[in-house]
CSV table of C-alpha atoms in Angstrom, one decimal:
chain,number,residue,atom,x,y,z
A,1,ASP,CA,81.7,110.4,84.3
A,2,ALA,CA,81.6,106.8,85.3
A,3,GLY,CA,78.1,105.4,85.4
A,4,ILE,CA,77.6,104.7,89.1
A,5,THR,CA,74.4,105.2,91.0
A,6,GLN,CA,73.6,104.6,94.6
A,7,SER,CA,70.1,104.1,96.1
A,8,PRO,CA,68.7,105.4,98.3
A,9,ARG,CA,70.7,108.7,98.5
A,10,HIS,CA,69.4,109.4,102.0
A,11,LYS,CA,67.9,107.1,104.6
A,12,VAL,CA,66.8,107.5,108.2
A,13,THR,CA,66.2,104.3,110.1
A,14,GLU,CA,65.8,103.0,113.6
A,15,THR,CA,68.2,100.9,115.6
A,16,GLY,CA,67.7,97.2,115.0
A,17,THR,CA,66.2,97.4,111.6
A,18,PRO,CA,67.7,95.8,108.5
A,19,VAL,CA,69.0,98.2,105.8
A,20,THR,CA,70.1,97.5,102.3
A,21,LEU,CA,72.0,99.9,100.1
A,22,ARG,CA,72.4,99.4,96.4
A,23,CYS,CA,75.2,100.3,94.1
A,24,HIS,CA,74.6,100.0,90.3
A,25,GLN,CA,77.2,100.5,87.6
A,26,THR,CA,76.9,100.6,83.8
A,27,GLU,CA,80.6,100.4,83.1
A,28,ASN,CA,81.0,96.6,83.3
A,29,HIS,CA,83.9,97.0,85.7
A,30,ARG,CA,85.1,93.9,87.5
A,31,TYR,CA,85.8,95.4,90.9
A,32,MET,CA,83.3,97.1,93.2
A,33,TYR,CA,83.8,98.5,96.7
A,34,TRP,CA,81.8,99.8,99.7
A,35,TYR,CA,83.4,102.5,101.9
A,36,ARG,CA,82.1,104.4,104.8
A,37,GLN,CA,83.2,108.0,105.5
A,38,ASP,CA,83.3,109.4,109.0
A,39,PRO,CA,84.8,112.7,110.3
A,40,GLY,CA,88.4,112.1,111.3
A,41,HIS,CA,88.7,108.8,109.6
A,42,GLY,CA,88.7,109.5,105.9
A,43,LEU,CA,87.2,106.6,103.9
A,44,ARG,CA,87.4,103.1,105.2
A,45,LEU,CA,86.8,99.9,103.2
A,46,ILE,CA,83.9,97.8,104.4
A,47,HIS,CA,83.8,95.0,101.7
A,48,TYR,CA,84.8,94.6,98.1
A,49,SER,CA,84.0,92.4,95.2
A,50,TYR,CA,86.3,91.1,92.5
A,51,GLY,CA,83.6,89.4,90.4
A,52,VAL,CA,80.1,87.9,90.5
A,53,LYS,CA,79.7,86.1,93.8
A,54,ASP,CA,83.3,86.9,94.7
A,55,THR,CA,83.6,89.2,97.7
A,56,ASP,CA,86.0,89.8,100.6
A,57,LYS,CA,86.1,91.8,103.8
A,58,GLY,CA,87.7,95.1,104.2
A,59,GLU,CA,89.0,97.1,107.2
A,60,VAL,CA,85.6,97.6,108.9
A,61,SER,CA,83.4,94.7,107.9
A,62,ASP,CA,81.8,93.8,111.3
A,63,GLY,CA,78.0,94.3,111.1
A,64,TYR,CA,77.9,94.4,107.3
A,65,SER,CA,77.3,91.8,104.6
A,66,VAL,CA,77.4,92.1,100.8
A,67,SER,CA,76.2,90.3,97.8
A,68,ARG,CA,76.9,90.5,94.1
A,69,SER,CA,74.7,88.4,91.9
A,70,LYS,CA,75.2,90.4,88.8
A,71,THR,CA,78.2,92.4,87.5
A,72,GLU,CA,76.4,95.6,87.7
A,73,ASP,CA,74.9,95.4,91.2
A,74,PHE,CA,76.7,95.3,94.6
A,75,LEU,CA,74.5,95.3,97.7
A,76,LEU,CA,75.5,96.3,101.2
A,77,THR,CA,73.3,95.1,104.0
A,78,LEU,CA,73.2,96.1,107.6
A,79,GLU,CA,71.5,93.2,109.2
A,80,SER,CA,70.6,95.1,112.4
A,81,ALA,CA,71.5,98.7,112.2
A,82,THR,CA,73.2,100.5,115.1
A,83,SER,CA,73.8,104.1,115.8
A,84,SER,CA,77.6,103.6,115.2
A,85,GLN,CA,76.7,102.8,111.5
A,86,THR,CA,75.4,106.3,111.0
A,87,SER,CA,77.7,107.4,108.2
A,88,VAL,CA,78.0,108.4,104.5
A,89,TYR,CA,78.5,105.3,102.4
A,90,PHE,CA,80.3,105.4,99.1
A,91,CYS,CA,80.3,102.7,96.4
A,92,ALA,CA,83.3,102.7,94.0
A,93,ILE,CA,84.3,100.7,90.9
A,94,SER,CA,87.5,100.0,89.1
A,95,GLU,CA,88.7,98.3,86.0
A,96,SER,CA,90.8,95.2,85.8
A,97,LEU,CA,94.2,96.1,87.0
A,98,GLY,CA,96.2,98.3,84.6
A,99,ARG,CA,99.7,99.5,84.6
A,100,GLU,CA,101.7,98.0,87.5
A,101,GLY,CA,98.5,96.5,88.6
A,102,LEU,CA,97.0,99.9,89.5
A,103,SER,CA,94.0,101.7,88.3
A,104,GLU,CA,91.9,104.5,89.8
A,105,GLN,CA,88.6,104.0,91.5
A,106,PHE,CA,85.5,105.9,90.5
A,107,PHE,CA,83.0,106.7,93.2
A,108,GLY,CA,79.3,106.9,93.3
A,109,PRO,CA,77.5,110.0,94.8
A,110,GLY,CA,77.2,108.5,98.3
A,111,THR,CA,74.3,107.5,100.6
A,112,ARG,CA,73.8,109.4,103.8
A,113,LEU,CA,72.5,106.9,106.4
A,114,THR,CA,71.2,108.0,109.8
A,115,VAL,CA,70.4,105.3,112.5
A,116,LEU,CA,68.3,106.7,115.3
B,1,ALA,CA,100.9,102.7,112.4
B,2,GLN,CA,99.0,104.8,110.0
B,3,LYS,CA,99.6,103.8,106.4
B,4,ILE,CA,98.6,107.2,105.0
B,5,THR,CA,99.2,110.4,107.1
B,6,GLN,CA,97.9,113.8,106.2
B,7,THR,CA,99.1,116.1,108.9
B,8,GLN,CA,97.3,119.3,107.7
B,9,PRO,CA,93.6,119.2,108.8
B,10,GLY,CA,93.1,122.6,107.2
B,11,MET,CA,94.9,124.9,104.8
B,12,PHE,CA,94.3,128.4,103.5
B,13,VAL,CA,95.7,129.7,100.2
B,14,GLN,CA,95.2,133.0,98.3
B,15,GLU,CA,93.7,132.7,94.9
B,16,LYS,CA,96.3,132.3,92.1
B,17,GLU,CA,98.9,131.1,94.5
B,18,ALA,CA,100.3,127.6,94.6
B,19,VAL,CA,99.7,125.3,97.5
B,20,THR,CA,101.2,122.0,98.6
B,21,LEU,CA,99.1,119.4,100.5
B,22,ASP,CA,101.2,116.9,102.4
B,23,CYS,CA,100.9,113.1,102.3
B,24,THR,CA,103.3,110.6,103.8
B,25,TYR,CA,102.9,106.9,103.6
B,26,ASP,CA,104.1,103.7,105.2
B,27,THR,CA,104.6,100.5,103.3
B,28,SER,CA,107.1,97.7,103.0
B,29,ASP,CA,105.6,96.7,99.6
B,30,PRO,CA,108.0,97.5,96.8
B,31,SER,CA,105.1,98.0,94.4
B,32,TYR,CA,102.4,100.5,95.2
B,33,GLY,CA,100.4,103.4,93.9
B,34,LEU,CA,99.5,106.7,95.4
B,35,PHE,CA,96.3,108.6,94.5
B,36,TRP,CA,94.7,111.9,95.3
B,37,TYR,CA,91.0,112.6,95.4
B,38,LYS,CA,89.1,115.8,95.8
B,39,GLN,CA,85.8,116.0,97.7
B,40,PRO,CA,84.0,119.3,97.2
B,41,SER,CA,81.2,120.4,99.6
B,42,SER,CA,78.7,118.7,97.3
B,43,GLY,CA,80.2,115.4,98.5
B,44,GLU,CA,81.3,113.5,95.4
B,45,MET,CA,84.8,112.0,95.2
B,46,ILE,CA,86.8,113.1,92.2
B,47,PHE,CA,89.9,111.4,91.1
B,48,LEU,CA,92.8,113.8,90.5
B,49,ILE,CA,96.1,112.2,89.9
B,50,TYR,CA,98.1,109.0,90.4
B,51,GLN,CA,101.7,108.0,90.8
B,52,GLY,CA,103.2,104.5,90.6
B,53,SER,CA,106.1,103.5,92.8
B,54,TYR,CA,108.2,102.7,89.7
B,55,ASP,CA,107.4,105.9,87.9
B,56,GLN,CA,110.6,107.8,87.3
B,57,GLN,CA,108.9,111.2,86.8
B,58,ASN,CA,106.4,113.0,88.9
B,59,ALA,CA,102.9,112.8,87.7
B,60,THR,CA,101.1,115.9,86.4
B,61,GLU,CA,97.5,116.5,85.4
B,62,GLY,CA,96.8,120.1,84.4
B,63,ARG,CA,97.3,122.3,87.5
B,64,TYR,CA,97.9,119.2,89.7
B,65,SER,CA,101.3,117.7,90.2
B,66,LEU,CA,102.4,115.0,92.6
B,67,ASN,CA,105.8,115.6,94.3
B,68,PHE,CA,106.9,112.0,94.8
B,69,GLN,CA,109.9,111.5,97.1
B,70,LYS,CA,110.2,107.8,97.4
B,71,ALA,CA,113.1,107.8,100.0
B,72,ARG,CA,111.1,110.1,102.2
B,73,LYS,CA,107.9,108.2,101.5
B,74,SER,CA,106.0,111.3,100.7
B,75,ALA,CA,103.6,112.1,97.9
B,76,ASN,CA,102.6,115.7,98.2
B,77,LEU,CA,99.9,117.2,95.9
B,78,VAL,CA,100.8,120.6,94.4
B,79,ILE,CA,98.0,122.8,93.0
B,80,SER,CA,99.3,125.6,91.0
B,81,ALA,CA,97.4,128.9,90.4
B,82,SER,CA,94.7,128.1,93.0
B,83,GLN,CA,91.1,128.9,92.0
B,84,LEU,CA,88.0,129.4,94.3
B,85,GLY,CA,86.7,126.1,92.9
B,86,ASP,CA,89.7,124.3,94.4
B,87,SER,CA,88.2,124.8,97.9
B,88,ALA,CA,87.4,121.2,99.0
B,89,MET,CA,88.6,118.3,101.1
B,90,TYR,CA,91.6,116.4,99.6
B,91,PHE,CA,92.4,112.8,100.3
B,92,CYS,CA,95.6,110.9,99.7
B,93,ALA,CA,95.3,107.1,99.2
B,94,MET,CA,97.5,104.2,98.6
B,95,ARG,CA,97.2,100.8,96.9
B,96,GLU,CA,99.7,98.1,97.8
B,97,ILE,CA,100.2,95.5,95.1
B,98,GLY,CA,101.4,92.9,97.5
B,99,THR,CA,98.2,92.9,99.4
B,100,GLY,CA,96.7,90.8,96.7
B,101,GLY,CA,93.8,91.3,94.4
B,102,GLY,CA,91.1,93.9,94.6
B,103,ASN,CA,92.9,97.1,94.0
B,104,LYS,CA,92.0,98.1,97.6
B,105,LEU,CA,92.8,101.7,98.6
B,106,THR,CA,93.8,103.0,102.1
B,107,PHE,CA,92.9,106.6,102.6
B,108,GLY,CA,94.3,109.4,104.8
B,109,THR,CA,92.1,111.5,106.9
B,110,GLY,CA,92.1,114.4,104.5
B,111,THR,CA,93.1,118.1,104.3
B,112,GLN,CA,90.4,120.8,104.0
B,113,LEU,CA,91.6,123.5,101.6
B,114,LYS,CA,90.1,126.9,101.5
B,115,VAL,CA,91.0,129.3,98.7
B,116,GLU,CA,90.6,132.9,99.5
B,117,LEU,CA,90.3,136.0,97.4
């Protein structure tokens, strides 16, 4: 199994508070991703990183920011949490692009966030 | 338009039978990849199988095979000899090479498979 951990695994917070989720990998993979999973929507990409200090927006980036100061860590921050950000958050990693520029992503265990 | 469509919200199959989970995709990129992931009730995402757009043969991994029909833009997952442990949510996903760097995946909404005795 790919070495990916997420912390915290569960969090309950109140509307308007800042929240930071951490993703840590031990695989030295270049690419890291944050997704959210909601019923009826599958997984949707929030932000991703293609190297230290190199990040870009995904499909649902509003209200989220990210940072990657080290290869192994990718942080997702909700500056002011809202109830619509209640979700399960997954971190994923992938290697540098392989055959045809494609390689699978490996997922962390997920963080269940509830915003009251 | 949805890039990945999974039209079966739920499926039932008898143990030891084969089952096909449907996935259609929409892209104008000539280079892309299609992936299937399994999510059991415990919540983790498990990579199952992958097919590249230029692959001539359908991908297989143990009891999983991907029925890739490029002209129809479909990439159905076939699970042979279903087991109780196959009960899970299954997601189809696509990576379009032309969208640039990042190996980003677009996911479908998933199919919940229940294997019965």
